[in-house]
Amino acid sequence: MSGVRFRGRRLRRTPGLRALARETRLSPDQLIAPLFVSQLGPDRQNIPTLPGQSRWSPDHAAAAAAELFELGVGAVLLFGIPSWKDAEGSGAWMENGPVPQAIRAIRRRVPQLPVWADVCLCEYTDHGHCGVLRSGEVDNDATLPLLARAAVAYASAGADVVAPSDMMDGRVAEIRRALDQAGHSRVAIVSYAVKYASAFYGPFRDAAGSTPKSGDRCGYQMDPSNVREAVREARADVEEGADAVIVKPGMPCLDVIRAVREAVTVPVAAYQVSGEYAMLHAAAERGWIDLERAMQESAIGLRRAGADLLVTYFARVMAERMAESTREMAR
Ligand code: PBG
């Protein structure tokens, strides 16, 4: 008789036993796939810094969305790349801008797929900041009505969810008021309540052409040193009317996701951002890590930290893998 009392290995012996002991699961309807929509250029243009991701024309975005829906992906999150920019970012609320066009095309083609529209000005301003500038600084209160206008434009086009990512104070309340006034009380707000001034947004900014021309976003995005502040931000957004909240980026913020999960009762999404995705691809290209396993492990880690939902550029591939393993089990 050996002296070993605890034998954790008993439930690791076979795939079947490991499945019984599994604490955290992921299904395709918990995944939200970001899509970039552009009215310029070809129907599909690959994004070099985000392998496997493209800028789509509105119609092709709808075709991509239909494929994601077939795979069971929970929602798409739309980002617009406008054909022109100005100081106010007025392209953000143009009825015929890339995002409203894509929303209408998706609505026609896959009416059951939830459509989320990111609300921010940085893709649409010529200076690249997320709000309007006054004496070189982003003016919070002057930005609020512009964000609200963009949110109403996306709701009018048929979005189910608007997702403000600008980090202005008070925007959730302002957007809620504007939506309700415009007759869109059914449209939900999923706010990026906790968004850090992160080094991991680089490939997104390449893809969307939204790198600030001067300065950085530290005056409005959060300091990565802080977690109590994240709880304050999340609670404030819920109080203002957020129906769910996003924590961003993902992997550097596992403790933040846990803290927010425990502080609010609404759904919490983690955004595995462009730099995280690009980093895994880059290391895998060099043969340093196994992309498939790293993708699965990073996703399950975000779920285990407390995220109910994942916004991830891996959504499509992960949903494909889940469909393959379901088919295998049926055999
Ligand atoms: C817009 C916005 C950004 C991202 C989502 N919404 C860029 C930024 O804040 O610079 C980043 C997403 C990603 O990196 O995948 N404000």
Coordinates of C-alpha atoms and ligand atoms in Angstrom, one line a residue:
M1 CA 0.0 0.0 0.0
S2 CA 1.4 3.4 -1.0
G3 CA 1.1 6.5 1.1
V4 CA -0.4 8.6 -1.7
R5 CA -3.8 9.9 -0.5
F6 CA -4.9 12.4 -3.1
R7 CA -4.9 11.0 -6.6
G8 CA -5.9 13.8 -8.9
R9 CA -4.8 11.7 -11.9
R10 CA -7.8 9.4 -11.5
L11 CA -10.0 11.8 -13.4
R12 CA -7.4 12.6 -16.0
R13 CA -6.9 9.1 -17.3
T14 CA -9.1 9.2 -20.4
P15 CA -10.8 11.9 -22.5
G16 CA -14.2 10.7 -21.1
L17 CA -13.1 11.1 -17.5
R18 CA -11.5 14.5 -18.3
A19 CA -14.8 15.6 -19.8
L20 CA -16.7 14.6 -16.6
A21 CA -14.2 16.6 -14.5
R22 CA -14.2 19.7 -16.7
E23 CA -15.2 22.9 -14.9
T24 CA -15.2 25.4 -17.7
R25 CA -16.8 25.1 -21.1
L26 CA -17.0 27.2 -24.2
S27 CA -19.7 27.1 -26.9
P28 CA -19.9 28.9 -30.2
D29 CA -22.8 31.1 -29.0
Q30 CA -20.5 32.7 -26.4
L31 CA -18.2 34.0 -29.2
I32 CA -18.5 37.4 -30.8
A33 CA -16.6 37.9 -34.1
P34 CA -15.3 41.4 -35.0
L35 CA -15.8 42.3 -38.6
F36 CA -14.2 45.3 -40.4
V37 CA -16.4 47.0 -43.0
S38 CA -15.0 49.3 -45.7
Q39 CA -16.7 50.9 -48.6
L40 CA -13.4 51.5 -50.3
G41 CA -11.5 49.0 -52.4
P42 CA -12.2 45.4 -53.1
D43 CA -15.0 43.2 -51.6
R44 CA -12.4 41.5 -49.5
Q45 CA -9.0 42.8 -48.5
N46 CA -6.7 40.9 -46.2
I47 CA -5.3 42.6 -43.2
P48 CA -1.5 41.8 -43.0
T49 CA -1.2 42.3 -39.3
L50 CA -4.3 40.1 -38.5
P51 CA -3.7 36.9 -40.4
G52 CA -7.0 35.4 -41.6
Q53 CA -8.9 38.7 -41.0
S54 CA -10.2 41.0 -43.8
R55 CA -11.8 44.3 -44.5
W56 CA -15.1 43.5 -46.1
S57 CA -17.5 45.5 -48.3
P58 CA -20.9 45.7 -46.7
D59 CA -22.4 42.9 -48.9
H60 CA -19.4 40.6 -48.3
A61 CA -19.6 41.4 -44.6
A62 CA -23.1 40.0 -44.7
A63 CA -21.9 36.9 -46.5
A64 CA -19.2 36.4 -43.8
A65 CA -21.8 37.0 -41.1
A66 CA -24.0 34.3 -42.6
E67 CA -21.2 31.8 -42.5
L68 CA -20.5 32.7 -38.8
F69 CA -24.2 32.3 -38.1
E70 CA -24.2 28.8 -39.7
L71 CA -21.3 27.9 -37.4
G72 CA -23.3 29.0 -34.3
V73 CA -21.2 32.1 -33.5
G74 CA -23.2 34.3 -31.1
A75 CA -22.9 37.7 -32.7
V76 CA -20.8 39.9 -35.0
L77 CA -19.2 43.2 -33.8
L78 CA -18.9 45.7 -36.6
F79 CA -16.2 48.3 -37.1
G80 CA -16.3 50.9 -39.9
I81 CA -13.5 52.1 -42.1
P82 CA -14.9 55.3 -43.7
S83 CA -14.0 56.8 -47.1
W84 CA -13.2 60.2 -45.5
K85 CA -12.4 61.6 -42.1
D86 CA -13.0 65.0 -40.5
A87 CA -12.3 66.7 -37.1
E88 CA -15.7 65.7 -35.7
G89 CA -15.8 62.1 -37.0
S90 CA -19.1 62.8 -38.7
G91 CA -18.7 59.7 -40.9
A92 CA -19.6 57.8 -37.7
W93 CA -23.3 58.7 -37.9
M94 CA -23.8 58.9 -41.7
E95 CA -26.8 56.8 -42.7
N96 CA -24.9 55.4 -45.7
G97 CA -21.7 54.9 -43.9
P98 CA -20.0 51.5 -43.9
V99 CA -21.5 50.3 -40.6
P100 CA -25.2 51.1 -41.2
Q101 CA -24.9 49.6 -44.7
A102 CA -23.4 46.4 -43.3
I103 CA -26.1 46.3 -40.6
R104 CA -28.8 46.5 -43.2
A105 CA -27.2 43.9 -45.4
I106 CA -26.8 41.5 -42.5
R107 CA -30.3 42.1 -41.4
R108 CA -31.6 41.1 -44.8
R109 CA -29.4 38.1 -45.1
V110 CA -29.3 36.6 -41.6
P111 CA -32.1 38.3 -39.6
Q112 CA -31.6 36.0 -36.6
L113 CA -27.9 36.9 -36.1
P114 CA -27.4 39.4 -33.3
V115 CA -25.6 42.5 -34.7
W116 CA -23.4 44.6 -32.4
A117 CA -22.0 47.9 -33.6
D118 CA -18.9 49.4 -32.1
V119 CA -19.5 53.1 -31.2
C120 CA -16.4 55.3 -31.3
L121 CA -15.1 58.3 -33.3
C122 CA -11.4 57.3 -33.7
E123 CA -11.9 55.5 -37.0
Y124 CA -13.7 58.6 -38.3
T125 CA -11.7 61.5 -37.0
D126 CA -8.8 62.9 -39.0
H127 CA -6.7 63.2 -35.8
G128 CA -7.5 59.7 -34.7
H129 CA -8.7 60.4 -31.2
C130 CA -11.9 58.9 -29.8
G131 CA -13.6 62.3 -29.3
V132 CA -13.5 65.9 -30.5
L133 CA -10.4 68.0 -29.6
R134 CA -10.4 71.3 -27.8
S135 CA -6.9 72.9 -27.2
G136 CA -5.3 69.6 -28.0
E137 CA -7.3 67.6 -25.5
V138 CA -10.3 65.3 -26.0
D139 CA -13.4 67.2 -24.8
N140 CA -15.5 64.7 -23.0
D141 CA -18.9 66.5 -22.8
A142 CA -18.7 67.8 -26.4
T143 CA -18.1 64.2 -27.6
L144 CA -21.2 62.7 -25.9
P145 CA -23.9 64.0 -28.3
L146 CA -21.8 62.8 -31.2
L147 CA -21.5 59.3 -29.8
A148 CA -25.2 59.3 -29.2
R149 CA -25.8 60.3 -32.8
A150 CA -23.7 57.4 -34.0
A151 CA -25.5 54.9 -31.7
V152 CA -28.9 56.1 -33.0
A153 CA -27.7 55.7 -36.6
Y154 CA -26.7 52.1 -36.0
A155 CA -29.9 51.4 -34.0
S156 CA -32.0 52.9 -36.9
A157 CA -30.1 50.6 -39.4
G158 CA -31.1 47.6 -37.3
A159 CA -28.3 46.9 -34.8
D160 CA -29.4 44.9 -31.7
V161 CA -26.5 46.1 -29.6
V162 CA -24.4 49.3 -29.6
A163 CA -21.0 49.0 -27.9
P164 CA -19.4 52.3 -27.0
S165 CA -15.6 51.9 -26.9
D166 CA -14.5 55.5 -26.5
M167 CA -14.1 55.7 -22.7
M168 CA -15.8 59.1 -22.3
D169 CA -17.5 59.6 -19.0
G170 CA -21.3 59.6 -19.0
R171 CA -21.7 58.2 -22.5
V172 CA -23.8 55.2 -21.5
A173 CA -26.5 57.5 -19.9
E174 CA -26.4 59.8 -22.9
I175 CA -26.6 57.0 -25.4
R176 CA -29.5 55.4 -23.5
R177 CA -31.4 58.6 -23.4
A178 CA -30.9 59.2 -27.1
L179 CA -31.9 55.7 -28.1
D180 CA -35.0 55.8 -26.0
Q181 CA -36.0 59.2 -27.4
A182 CA -35.5 57.9 -31.0
G183 CA -37.8 55.0 -30.2
H184 CA -35.0 52.4 -29.8
S185 CA -35.7 51.3 -26.2
R186 CA -35.2 47.7 -27.3
V187 CA -31.6 48.2 -28.4
A188 CA -29.1 47.1 -25.8
I189 CA -25.9 48.9 -24.7
V190 CA -22.9 46.7 -24.2
S191 CA -20.3 49.1 -22.9
Y192 CA -16.5 48.8 -23.0
A193 CA -16.7 49.7 -19.3
V194 CA -13.1 48.7 -18.7
K195 CA -10.7 49.6 -21.4
Y196 CA -7.0 50.0 -20.7
A197 CA -4.5 52.2 -22.6
S198 CA -3.0 49.1 -24.0
A199 CA 0.0 48.3 -26.3
F200 CA -2.1 45.4 -27.7
Y201 CA -4.3 47.4 -30.0
G202 CA -1.6 48.0 -32.6
P203 CA -2.9 45.7 -35.4
F204 CA -6.4 47.0 -35.0
R205 CA -5.2 50.6 -35.5
D206 CA -3.4 49.4 -38.6
A207 CA -6.5 47.7 -39.9
A208 CA -8.8 50.7 -39.1
G209 CA -6.2 53.5 -39.7
S210 CA -7.1 54.9 -36.3
T211 CA -3.7 55.6 -34.7
P212 CA -3.7 59.0 -33.1
K213 CA -1.8 61.6 -35.2
S214 CA -0.4 63.1 -32.0
G215 CA -0.3 62.1 -28.4
D216 CA -1.9 58.9 -27.1
R217 CA -5.1 57.7 -25.4
C218 CA -3.8 57.8 -21.8
G219 CA -6.0 60.7 -21.0
Y220 CA -9.2 58.7 -21.5
Q221 CA -8.3 55.0 -21.5
M222 CA -7.4 53.3 -18.2
D223 CA -4.0 52.9 -16.6
P224 CA -3.1 49.2 -16.7
S225 CA -1.9 49.4 -13.1
N226 CA -5.5 49.7 -11.7
V227 CA -8.1 47.1 -10.8
R228 CA -10.3 48.9 -8.2
E229 CA -10.8 51.6 -10.8
A230 CA -12.1 48.9 -13.2
V231 CA -14.8 48.0 -10.6
R232 CA -15.8 51.6 -10.3
E233 CA -16.0 52.0 -14.1
A234 CA -18.1 48.8 -14.5
R235 CA -20.5 49.7 -11.7
A236 CA -20.9 53.3 -13.1
D237 CA -21.8 51.9 -16.5
V238 CA -24.3 49.5 -15.2
E239 CA -25.9 52.3 -13.1
E240 CA -26.1 54.4 -16.3
G241 CA -27.9 51.6 -18.1
A242 CA -25.3 49.2 -19.6
D243 CA -26.9 45.8 -20.3
A244 CA -23.6 44.1 -20.3
V245 CA -19.9 45.2 -20.0
I246 CA -16.7 44.4 -21.8
V247 CA -13.2 44.2 -20.3
K248 CA -10.4 44.8 -22.7
P249 CA -7.7 43.6 -23.4
G250 CA -8.2 40.0 -22.3
M251 CA -5.1 38.0 -21.4
P252 CA -3.3 40.8 -19.4
C253 CA -6.5 41.4 -17.5
L254 CA -7.6 38.0 -16.0
D255 CA -7.8 39.4 -12.5
V256 CA -9.8 42.4 -13.7
I257 CA -12.3 40.1 -15.4
R258 CA -12.7 38.2 -12.2
A259 CA -13.1 41.4 -10.1
V260 CA -15.7 42.8 -12.5
R261 CA -17.5 39.4 -12.7
E262 CA -18.0 39.6 -8.9
A263 CA -18.9 43.2 -8.8
V264 CA -21.8 43.3 -11.3
T265 CA -24.6 41.0 -12.2
V266 CA -24.9 41.8 -15.9
P267 CA -23.1 39.6 -18.5
V268 CA -19.3 40.3 -18.8
A269 CA -17.4 39.9 -22.0
A270 CA -13.7 39.7 -22.4
Y271 CA -12.2 41.2 -25.6
Q272 CA -9.1 39.2 -26.8
V273 CA -7.7 42.1 -28.8
S274 CA -5.8 42.3 -32.1
G275 CA -2.4 42.3 -30.5
E276 CA -3.1 39.1 -28.6
Y277 CA -4.3 37.4 -31.7
A278 CA -1.4 38.7 -33.8
M279 CA 1.1 37.6 -31.1
L280 CA -0.2 34.1 -31.1
H281 CA -0.1 33.9 -34.9
A282 CA 3.4 35.4 -35.0
A283 CA 4.8 32.9 -32.5
A284 CA 3.1 30.0 -34.2
E285 CA 4.5 31.1 -37.6
R286 CA 8.0 30.8 -36.2
G287 CA 7.1 27.3 -34.9
W288 CA 7.4 28.5 -31.3
I289 CA 3.9 27.6 -30.1
D290 CA 1.1 25.4 -31.4
L291 CA -1.5 27.9 -32.6
E292 CA -4.6 25.7 -32.2
R293 CA -3.7 24.8 -28.6
A294 CA -2.7 28.3 -27.6
M295 CA -6.0 29.6 -29.1
Q296 CA -8.0 27.1 -27.0
E297 CA -6.1 27.7 -23.9
S298 CA -6.3 31.4 -24.1
A299 CA -10.0 31.3 -24.7
I300 CA -10.7 28.9 -21.8
G301 CA -8.5 31.0 -19.5
L302 CA -10.7 34.0 -20.2
R303 CA -13.8 32.0 -19.5
R304 CA -12.3 30.6 -16.3
A305 CA -11.4 34.1 -15.2
G306 CA -15.1 34.9 -15.3
A307 CA -16.0 36.1 -18.8
D308 CA -19.4 34.9 -20.0
L309 CA -18.7 36.0 -23.5
L310 CA -15.5 36.3 -25.6
V311 CA -15.0 38.9 -28.4
T312 CA -12.2 37.3 -30.4
Y313 CA -10.8 37.2 -33.9
F314 CA -10.5 33.5 -33.4
A315 CA -14.4 33.2 -33.2
R316 CA -14.7 31.6 -36.7
V317 CA -11.9 29.1 -36.4
M318 CA -12.9 28.1 -32.9
A319 CA -16.5 27.6 -33.9
E320 CA -15.2 25.5 -36.9
R321 CA -13.2 23.3 -34.5
M322 CA -16.2 22.9 -32.2
A323 CA -18.3 21.8 -35.1
E324 CA -15.6 19.3 -36.2
S325 CA -15.4 17.8 -32.7
T326 CA -19.2 17.4 -32.4
R327 CA -19.2 15.6 -35.8
E328 CA -16.4 13.3 -34.5
M329 CA -18.3 12.5 -31.4
A330 CA -21.3 11.5 -33.4
R331 CA -19.3 9.0 -35.3
Ligands
PBG1 C1 -12.0 51.9 -30.9 C2 -11.6 50.6 -30.6 C3 -10.3 50.0 -30.6 C4 -10.4 48.7 -30.4 C5 -11.7 48.4 -30.3 N1 -12.4 49.6 -30.4 C6 -9.0 50.7 -30.8 C7 -8.4 51.6 -29.8 O1 -8.9 51.9 -28.7 O2 -7.3 52.1 -30.2 C8 -9.2 47.7 -30.3 C9 -9.6 46.3 -30.7 C10 -8.4 45.4 -30.9 O3 -7.2 45.8 -30.7 O4 -8.7 44.3 -31.4 N2 -11.8 52.9 -29.9

